[in-house]
């Protein structure tokens, strides 16, 4: 087989890139390790920056997102029983769209199918070769047969645990990591959300987040120990703990119900530099991870895809290589700002095991300053709705 861009990974990054390339008449093949159902079974966040929404519109995959997505003009920040609102619209003139990543991925799969795109599932032993030449290729096994795809470029959209990042030689690759000393225990419940907007809550017992997927599907998280496990928590225990961590008036109106999903996610900040090696370009979780506190995971993947799509389009349309030459530099410039914001939100809202009384006082002062100062709220709002590409 031969194609122009071989995309390793059929998550949101790989699928969005593949669909955008298709709109520019650029051929791509997506190689995904798992089945489609497995990929669609993942529960992920669902807060989309306008940059991501614009990319989906440009890719022609926005009809259901625009119909079913919820525009959020602000978010609520709680500290104990106190709560205040960050008004995205008033502060930035912009907003975010709440629409589950699972639905984004589903829409992208359907768009690829409709366009006759090639997405190969259950591909194992996927390996890129000759990345430092102008004739790279990728080998993989599907249905027990070793196959080869010759291509011009390889997009490593294979997530944090994929192999592409390791293709960058150790003497070239720099990795930056911060692992947080807690996780998020999350549940999905077929109950109405506790509020119209998200509630990020800092409480003496730890962080909590009240989020949603639609008018009858809610997503809640509580900070938990890394040694904890979902099976340690009955639904009743989860709801009781959540109620202690959000403002009383929210706890009193909280509608509880059986969880349909319960899991624990670790929190880490991670960045790989550079994000390019020869004809290999890393995108999304393959290159970087953010703690979910700032809702940036999918949105940082989006700006990578934007820069790479622009670069590849210019290469094929005008034989211009500046875009691909500057991909890593441009992508990382925005990634580090998203890492900073996610790290800052995480430090603002969580209880750290080694926190001193003074540290807690500093956190409370930070929250009070954010509550009282328009400039501080503007900084949070501009980062949350998404910095410019
Ligand atoms: N070969 C082929 N596919 C692979 C391989 C491999 N060796 N290793 C991993 N993959 C696939 C995974 O099965 C997954 O479907 O690559 C895909 C990577 O998808 P994601 O991990 O979702 O990463 P990305 O597409 O960059 O999306 C980032 O997903 O995890 C969330 O919080 C993250 O919201 C962010 C978004
Ligand atoms: C979610 O709805 O899963 C969600 C929302 C906002 C976040 C993290 C997760 O910051």
Coordinates of C-alpha atoms and ligand atoms in Angstrom, one line a residue:
X1 CA 0.0 0.0 0.0
X2 CA 1.0 3.6 -0.5
X3 CA -0.4 6.9 0.9
X4 CA 0.7 10.4 1.4
X5 CA 0.3 10.6 5.2
X6 CA 0.2 7.4 7.4
X7 CA -1.5 8.2 10.7
X8 CA -0.8 5.9 13.6
X9 CA -3.7 6.1 16.1
X10 CA -7.4 6.3 15.5
X11 CA -8.4 8.5 18.5
X12 CA -9.6 12.1 18.1
X13 CA -6.2 13.4 16.9
X14 CA -5.6 10.8 14.2
X15 CA -9.2 11.0 13.0
X16 CA -9.4 14.8 12.9
X17 CA -6.1 15.0 11.0
X18 CA -7.3 12.4 8.6
X19 CA -10.6 14.1 7.9
X20 CA -9.0 17.6 7.5
X21 CA -6.4 16.1 5.1
X22 CA -9.2 14.6 3.1
X23 CA -10.8 18.1 2.7
X24 CA -7.5 19.3 1.2
X25 CA -7.3 16.3 -1.2
X26 CA -4.4 14.8 0.8
X27 CA -4.5 11.0 1.1
X28 CA -4.1 9.3 4.5
X29 CA -4.5 5.9 6.1
X30 CA -5.3 5.5 9.8
X31 CA -3.8 2.5 11.7
X32 CA -5.6 1.8 15.0
X33 CA -4.6 -0.9 17.4
X34 CA -8.0 -1.4 19.0
X35 CA -11.5 -2.1 17.6
X36 CA -13.7 0.8 16.9
X37 CA -16.1 -0.1 19.8
X38 CA -13.1 -0.2 22.2
X39 CA -12.1 3.3 21.1
X40 CA -15.7 4.6 21.4
X41 CA -16.0 3.0 24.8
X42 CA -13.4 5.3 26.4
X43 CA -14.9 8.0 28.7
X44 CA -13.1 11.3 28.3
X45 CA -13.7 14.9 29.1
X46 CA -16.0 17.1 27.0
X47 CA -15.1 20.8 27.0
X48 CA -14.2 22.1 23.6
X49 CA -12.5 25.4 22.9
X50 CA -13.8 27.4 20.0
X51 CA -10.5 26.5 18.1
X52 CA -11.5 22.8 18.3
X53 CA -15.0 23.6 17.2
X54 CA -13.8 25.6 14.3
X55 CA -11.5 22.7 13.2
X56 CA -14.5 20.3 13.3
X57 CA -16.5 22.8 11.2
X58 CA -13.6 23.1 8.7
X59 CA -13.5 19.3 8.6
X60 CA -17.2 19.2 7.8
X61 CA -18.0 17.3 11.0
X62 CA -19.9 19.7 13.1
X63 CA -23.6 19.2 12.4
X64 CA -24.4 17.0 15.5
X65 CA -21.9 18.9 17.7
X66 CA -23.6 22.2 16.9
X67 CA -27.0 20.7 17.4
X68 CA -26.3 18.8 20.7
X69 CA -23.4 20.7 22.2
X70 CA -24.1 23.0 25.1
X71 CA -22.6 26.5 24.9
X72 CA -21.1 27.5 28.3
X73 CA -20.5 31.2 28.8
X74 CA -18.9 30.7 32.2
X75 CA -17.9 28.3 35.0
X76 CA -18.4 28.2 38.8
X77 CA -15.5 28.1 41.2
X78 CA -16.3 27.0 44.8
X79 CA -14.2 27.2 48.0
X80 CA -16.1 25.5 50.8
X81 CA -19.6 27.0 50.9
X82 CA -18.5 30.1 48.9
X83 CA -19.0 30.2 45.1
X84 CA -18.3 32.7 42.4
X85 CA -18.6 32.7 38.6
X86 CA -16.0 33.3 35.9
X87 CA -18.0 35.0 33.1
X88 CA -16.2 33.8 29.9
X89 CA -18.4 35.9 27.6
X90 CA -18.1 39.2 29.5
X91 CA -14.3 38.7 30.0
X92 CA -13.3 37.3 26.6
X93 CA -16.3 37.6 24.2
X94 CA -15.9 33.8 23.8
X95 CA -17.2 30.6 25.4
X96 CA -16.7 26.8 25.4
X97 CA -18.9 24.0 24.0
X98 CA -19.7 21.0 26.2
X99 CA -19.8 18.0 23.9
X100 CA -18.4 14.6 24.9
X101 CA -15.1 13.4 23.4
X102 CA -16.7 10.1 22.7
X103 CA -19.3 11.9 20.5
X104 CA -16.5 13.8 18.8
X105 CA -14.8 10.5 18.0
X106 CA -18.0 8.9 16.9
X107 CA -18.7 11.8 14.5
X108 CA -15.2 11.7 13.1
X109 CA -15.4 7.9 12.5
X110 CA -18.7 8.4 10.7
X111 CA -17.3 11.2 8.6
X112 CA -14.3 9.0 7.6
X113 CA -16.7 6.2 6.6
X114 CA -18.9 8.6 4.6
X115 CA -15.8 10.0 2.8
X116 CA -14.6 6.4 2.1
X117 CA -11.5 7.0 4.3
X118 CA -9.3 4.1 5.3
X119 CA -9.2 3.4 9.0
X120 CA -7.7 0.0 9.7
X121 CA -8.5 -1.5 13.1
X122 CA -6.8 -4.2 15.2
X123 CA -3.5 -3.4 13.7
X124 CA -0.6 -4.8 15.8
X125 CA 3.2 -4.4 15.8
X126 CA 2.8 -1.0 14.1
X127 CA 6.3 0.3 13.4
X128 CA 7.5 3.3 11.4
X129 CA 10.7 3.0 9.5
X130 CA 13.3 5.3 7.7
X131 CA 11.8 8.4 9.3
X132 CA 15.0 10.2 8.7
X133 CA 14.7 9.7 4.9
X134 CA 12.3 11.1 2.4
X135 CA 10.8 7.6 1.9
X136 CA 9.5 6.5 5.2
X137 CA 7.2 3.5 5.6
X138 CA 5.2 1.8 8.2
X139 CA 4.8 -2.0 8.9
X140 CA 2.1 -3.6 10.9
X141 CA 0.2 -6.9 11.3
X142 CA -3.5 -7.2 10.5
X143 CA -5.4 -10.5 10.3
X144 CA -2.1 -12.3 10.9
X145 CA -0.5 -10.8 7.8
X146 CA 2.5 -8.4 7.9
X147 CA 1.7 -5.3 5.8
X148 CA 3.6 -2.3 4.7
X149 CA 2.5 1.3 3.9
X150 CA 4.9 3.5 2.0
X151 CA 4.3 7.2 2.6
X152 CA 5.6 10.7 2.6
X153 CA 4.9 11.5 6.2
X154 CA 4.0 9.7 9.5
X155 CA 1.7 11.3 12.0
X156 CA 2.2 9.8 15.5
X157 CA -1.3 10.2 17.0
X158 CA -0.9 7.1 19.1
X159 CA -1.4 8.6 22.5
X160 CA 0.7 8.5 25.6
X161 CA 1.4 4.8 25.5
X162 CA 2.0 4.5 21.8
X163 CA 5.3 3.7 20.2
X164 CA 5.9 6.8 18.0
X165 CA 7.4 9.0 20.6
X166 CA 10.1 6.4 21.2
X167 CA 11.2 6.7 17.5
X168 CA 12.8 10.0 18.4
X169 CA 16.4 9.1 19.4
X170 CA 17.1 9.5 23.1
X171 CA 20.0 11.9 22.5
X172 CA 17.5 14.2 20.7
X173 CA 14.4 13.7 22.8
X174 CA 13.8 15.7 26.0
X175 CA 10.9 14.7 28.3
X176 CA 9.4 16.8 31.0
X177 CA 7.1 15.3 33.6
X178 CA 5.3 16.0 36.8
X179 CA 3.2 13.3 38.4
X180 CA 0.6 14.6 40.9
X181 CA 0.2 12.8 44.2
X182 CA -3.5 12.0 43.7
X183 CA -6.1 10.9 41.2
X184 CA -9.6 11.6 40.1
X185 CA -12.4 9.2 40.9
X186 CA -15.0 9.8 38.3
X187 CA -18.5 8.6 37.8
X188 CA -21.1 8.9 35.0
X189 CA -24.7 8.9 36.1
X190 CA -28.0 9.2 34.2
X191 CA -29.1 12.1 36.3
X192 CA -29.6 15.8 35.5
X193 CA -26.6 18.0 36.1
X194 CA -26.4 19.8 39.5
X195 CA -26.0 23.1 37.7
X196 CA -26.2 24.7 34.3
X197 CA -22.5 25.2 34.3
X198 CA -19.5 23.2 35.7
X199 CA -18.5 23.6 39.4
X200 CA -14.8 23.4 40.2
X201 CA -14.6 23.0 44.0
X202 CA -11.7 23.3 46.4
X203 CA -12.7 21.9 49.8
X204 CA -10.9 20.9 52.9
X205 CA -11.6 17.3 52.0
X206 CA -10.1 17.7 48.5
X207 CA -11.1 18.7 45.0
X208 CA -14.4 18.0 43.4
X209 CA -15.8 18.7 39.9
X210 CA -19.4 18.7 38.8
X211 CA -19.7 18.3 35.0
X212 CA -22.1 16.9 32.4
X213 CA -22.6 15.4 29.0
X214 CA -26.3 16.3 28.4
X215 CA -29.5 17.2 30.3
X216 CA -29.7 13.7 31.7
X217 CA -26.1 12.5 31.8
X218 CA -23.8 13.9 34.5
X219 CA -20.1 13.5 35.1
X220 CA -18.7 14.0 38.6
X221 CA -15.2 13.7 40.0
X222 CA -13.6 13.7 43.5
X223 CA -9.9 13.8 44.2
X224 CA -8.7 10.5 45.6
X225 CA -5.5 8.8 46.7
X226 CA -3.4 7.1 44.1
X227 CA -3.7 3.9 46.2
X228 CA -7.5 4.1 46.0
X229 CA -9.6 1.9 43.6
X230 CA -13.1 2.3 42.1
X231 CA -14.3 -0.9 43.8
X232 CA -13.6 0.8 47.2
X233 CA -16.5 3.1 46.5
X234 CA -20.1 2.3 46.6
X235 CA -22.3 4.8 44.7
X236 CA -23.7 5.9 48.1
X237 CA -20.3 6.5 49.5
X238 CA -19.3 8.5 46.4
X239 CA -22.4 10.7 46.5
X240 CA -22.0 11.3 50.3
X241 CA -18.4 12.4 49.8
X242 CA -19.2 14.6 46.8
X243 CA -21.8 16.4 48.9
X244 CA -19.2 17.3 51.5
X245 CA -17.0 18.9 48.9
X246 CA -19.4 21.1 47.1
X247 CA -21.4 24.2 48.4
X248 CA -24.3 23.2 50.6
X249 CA -26.9 24.7 48.3
X250 CA -25.6 22.6 45.4
X251 CA -25.3 19.5 47.6
X252 CA -29.0 19.9 48.6
X253 CA -30.2 20.0 45.0
X254 CA -27.9 17.2 43.8
X255 CA -29.8 14.4 42.1
X256 CA -28.1 11.1 42.7
X257 CA -28.5 7.8 41.0
X258 CA -26.7 4.6 40.0
X259 CA -23.3 5.1 38.3
X260 CA -23.0 3.7 34.8
X261 CA -19.3 4.1 34.8
X262 CA -16.8 4.5 37.7
X263 CA -13.0 4.9 37.2
X264 CA -9.9 6.5 38.6
X265 CA -7.5 8.5 36.4
X266 CA -4.0 9.6 37.5
X267 CA -2.9 13.2 36.9
X268 CA 0.3 14.1 35.2
X269 CA 1.9 16.9 33.2
X270 CA 4.1 15.7 30.4
X271 CA 5.8 17.2 27.4
X272 CA 8.1 15.7 24.8
X273 CA 10.5 17.9 22.8
X274 CA 10.8 18.0 19.9
X275 CA 7.5 16.9 18.4
X276 CA 9.1 16.1 15.1
X277 CA 11.8 13.7 13.9
X278 CA 12.4 13.7 10.2
X279 CA 9.2 12.7 8.5
X280 CA 7.5 11.8 11.9
X281 CA 5.2 14.4 13.5
X282 CA 3.8 13.7 17.0
X283 CA 0.3 15.0 17.8
X284 CA -1.9 15.1 20.9
X285 CA -1.3 12.7 23.8
X286 CA 1.6 11.1 21.9
X287 CA 3.6 14.2 22.7
X288 CA 2.0 15.7 25.8
X289 CA -0.4 15.2 28.7
X290 CA -2.1 17.7 30.9
X291 CA -3.9 17.1 34.2
X292 CA -7.7 17.3 33.4
X293 CA -8.3 20.3 35.7
X294 CA -8.1 22.8 32.9
X295 CA -10.0 20.6 30.4
X296 CA -7.1 21.0 27.9
X297 CA -6.4 17.4 26.8
X298 CA -8.4 17.4 23.6
X299 CA -7.9 21.1 23.0
X300 CA -4.1 20.8 23.0
X301 CA -4.4 17.9 20.5
X302 CA -6.5 20.3 18.4
X303 CA -3.8 23.0 18.0
X304 CA -1.2 20.3 17.1
X305 CA -3.6 19.1 14.4
X306 CA -4.2 22.7 13.2
X307 CA -0.4 23.4 12.8
X308 CA 0.3 20.1 11.2
X309 CA -2.6 20.3 8.8
X310 CA -1.6 23.8 7.8
X311 CA 2.0 22.6 7.2
X312 CA 1.1 19.6 5.2
X313 CA -1.4 21.5 3.1
X314 CA 1.2 24.1 2.2
X315 CA 3.7 21.3 1.4
X316 CA 1.4 19.5 -1.0
X317 CA -0.3 22.6 -2.5
X318 CA 2.7 25.0 -2.9
X319 CA 5.7 22.8 -2.2
X320 CA 6.3 25.1 0.8
X321 CA 8.0 23.4 3.8
X322 CA 8.1 26.3 6.3
X323 CA 4.9 25.0 8.0
X324 CA 6.3 21.5 8.6
X325 CA 9.8 22.9 9.5
X326 CA 8.2 25.1 12.2
X327 CA 5.6 22.6 13.4
X328 CA 7.3 21.5 16.6
X329 CA 8.3 25.1 17.6
X330 CA 4.7 26.4 17.0
X331 CA 3.0 23.5 18.6
X332 CA 5.2 23.5 21.7
X333 CA 4.8 27.3 22.2
X334 CA 1.1 26.8 22.7
X335 CA 1.4 23.4 24.5
X336 CA 3.6 24.9 27.3
X337 CA 1.0 27.6 27.9
X338 CA -1.7 25.0 28.2
X339 CA 0.5 23.0 30.5
X340 CA 1.1 26.0 32.7
X341 CA -2.7 26.7 33.0
X342 CA -3.5 23.1 33.8
X343 CA -0.7 23.0 36.4
X344 CA -1.9 26.2 37.9
X345 CA -5.6 25.1 38.1
X346 CA -4.5 21.8 39.7
X347 CA -2.4 23.6 42.3
X348 CA -5.2 26.1 43.0
X349 CA -7.9 23.5 43.6
X350 CA -6.5 20.3 45.1
X351 CA -5.3 19.3 48.6
X352 CA -1.7 18.1 48.4
X353 CA -0.5 15.5 51.0
X354 CA 2.6 17.7 51.9
X355 CA 0.7 21.0 52.1
X356 CA 1.5 23.0 55.2
X357 CA -1.0 25.3 56.9
X358 CA 0.8 28.2 55.2
X359 CA 0.4 26.5 51.8
X360 CA -3.3 26.2 52.4
X361 CA -3.5 29.9 53.4
X362 CA -1.8 30.8 50.1
X363 CA -4.3 28.7 48.2
X364 CA -7.2 30.4 49.9
X365 CA -5.6 33.8 49.2
X366 CA -5.3 32.8 45.6
X367 CA -9.0 31.9 45.4
X368 CA -10.0 35.1 47.2
X369 CA -7.9 37.2 44.8
X370 CA -9.5 35.3 41.9
X371 CA -13.0 36.0 43.4
X372 CA -12.3 39.7 43.8
X373 CA -10.1 40.7 40.9
X374 CA -11.3 41.1 37.3
X375 CA -7.8 40.9 35.9
X376 CA -7.3 37.6 37.6
X377 CA -10.6 36.3 36.3
X378 CA -9.7 37.5 32.8
X379 CA -6.5 35.5 32.9
X380 CA -8.4 32.3 33.9
X381 CA -11.1 33.0 31.3
X382 CA -8.7 33.6 28.4
X383 CA -6.8 30.4 29.2
X384 CA -10.0 28.4 29.7
X385 CA -11.8 29.4 26.4
X386 CA -8.5 28.8 24.6
X387 CA -5.5 30.9 23.7
X388 CA -5.1 31.8 20.0
X389 CA -3.5 29.3 17.6
Ligands
LIG1 N1 -0.7 1.2 17.1 C1 -1.9 1.8 16.6 N2 -2.7 2.5 17.4 C2 -2.2 2.7 18.7 C3 -1.0 2.2 19.2 C4 -0.2 1.4 18.3 N3 0.9 0.9 18.7 N4 -0.9 2.6 20.5 C5 -2.0 3.4 20.8 N5 -2.8 3.5 19.7 C6 -4.1 4.1 19.6 C7 -4.9 4.0 20.8 O1 -5.6 2.8 20.8 C8 -5.8 5.2 20.7 O2 -7.0 4.9 20.1 O3 -3.8 5.5 19.4 C9 -5.0 6.2 19.9 C10 -4.6 7.4 20.7 O4 -5.8 8.1 21.1 P1 -5.8 9.0 22.4 O5 -5.0 8.3 23.5 O6 -7.2 9.4 22.7 O7 -5.0 10.3 22.1 P2 -5.4 11.5 21.1 O8 -6.0 11.0 19.8 O9 -4.1 12.3 21.0 O10 -6.5 12.3 21.8 C11 -6.2 13.1 23.0 O11 -7.6 11.8 24.2 O12 -6.8 10.6 26.1 C12 -7.5 11.7 25.7 O13 -7.2 13.4 27.4 C13 -6.8 13.0 26.1 O14 -8.6 14.3 25.4 C14 -7.3 13.9 25.1 C15 -7.4 13.1 23.8
LIG2 C1 -15.6 16.3 32.1 O1 -16.7 16.6 31.8 O2 -15.2 15.1 32.0 C2 -14.5 17.3 32.5 C3 -14.9 18.7 32.4 C4 -13.9 19.6 32.8 C5 -12.7 19.2 33.2 C6 -12.3 17.9 33.3 C7 -13.3 16.9 32.9 O3 -11.8 20.2 33.6

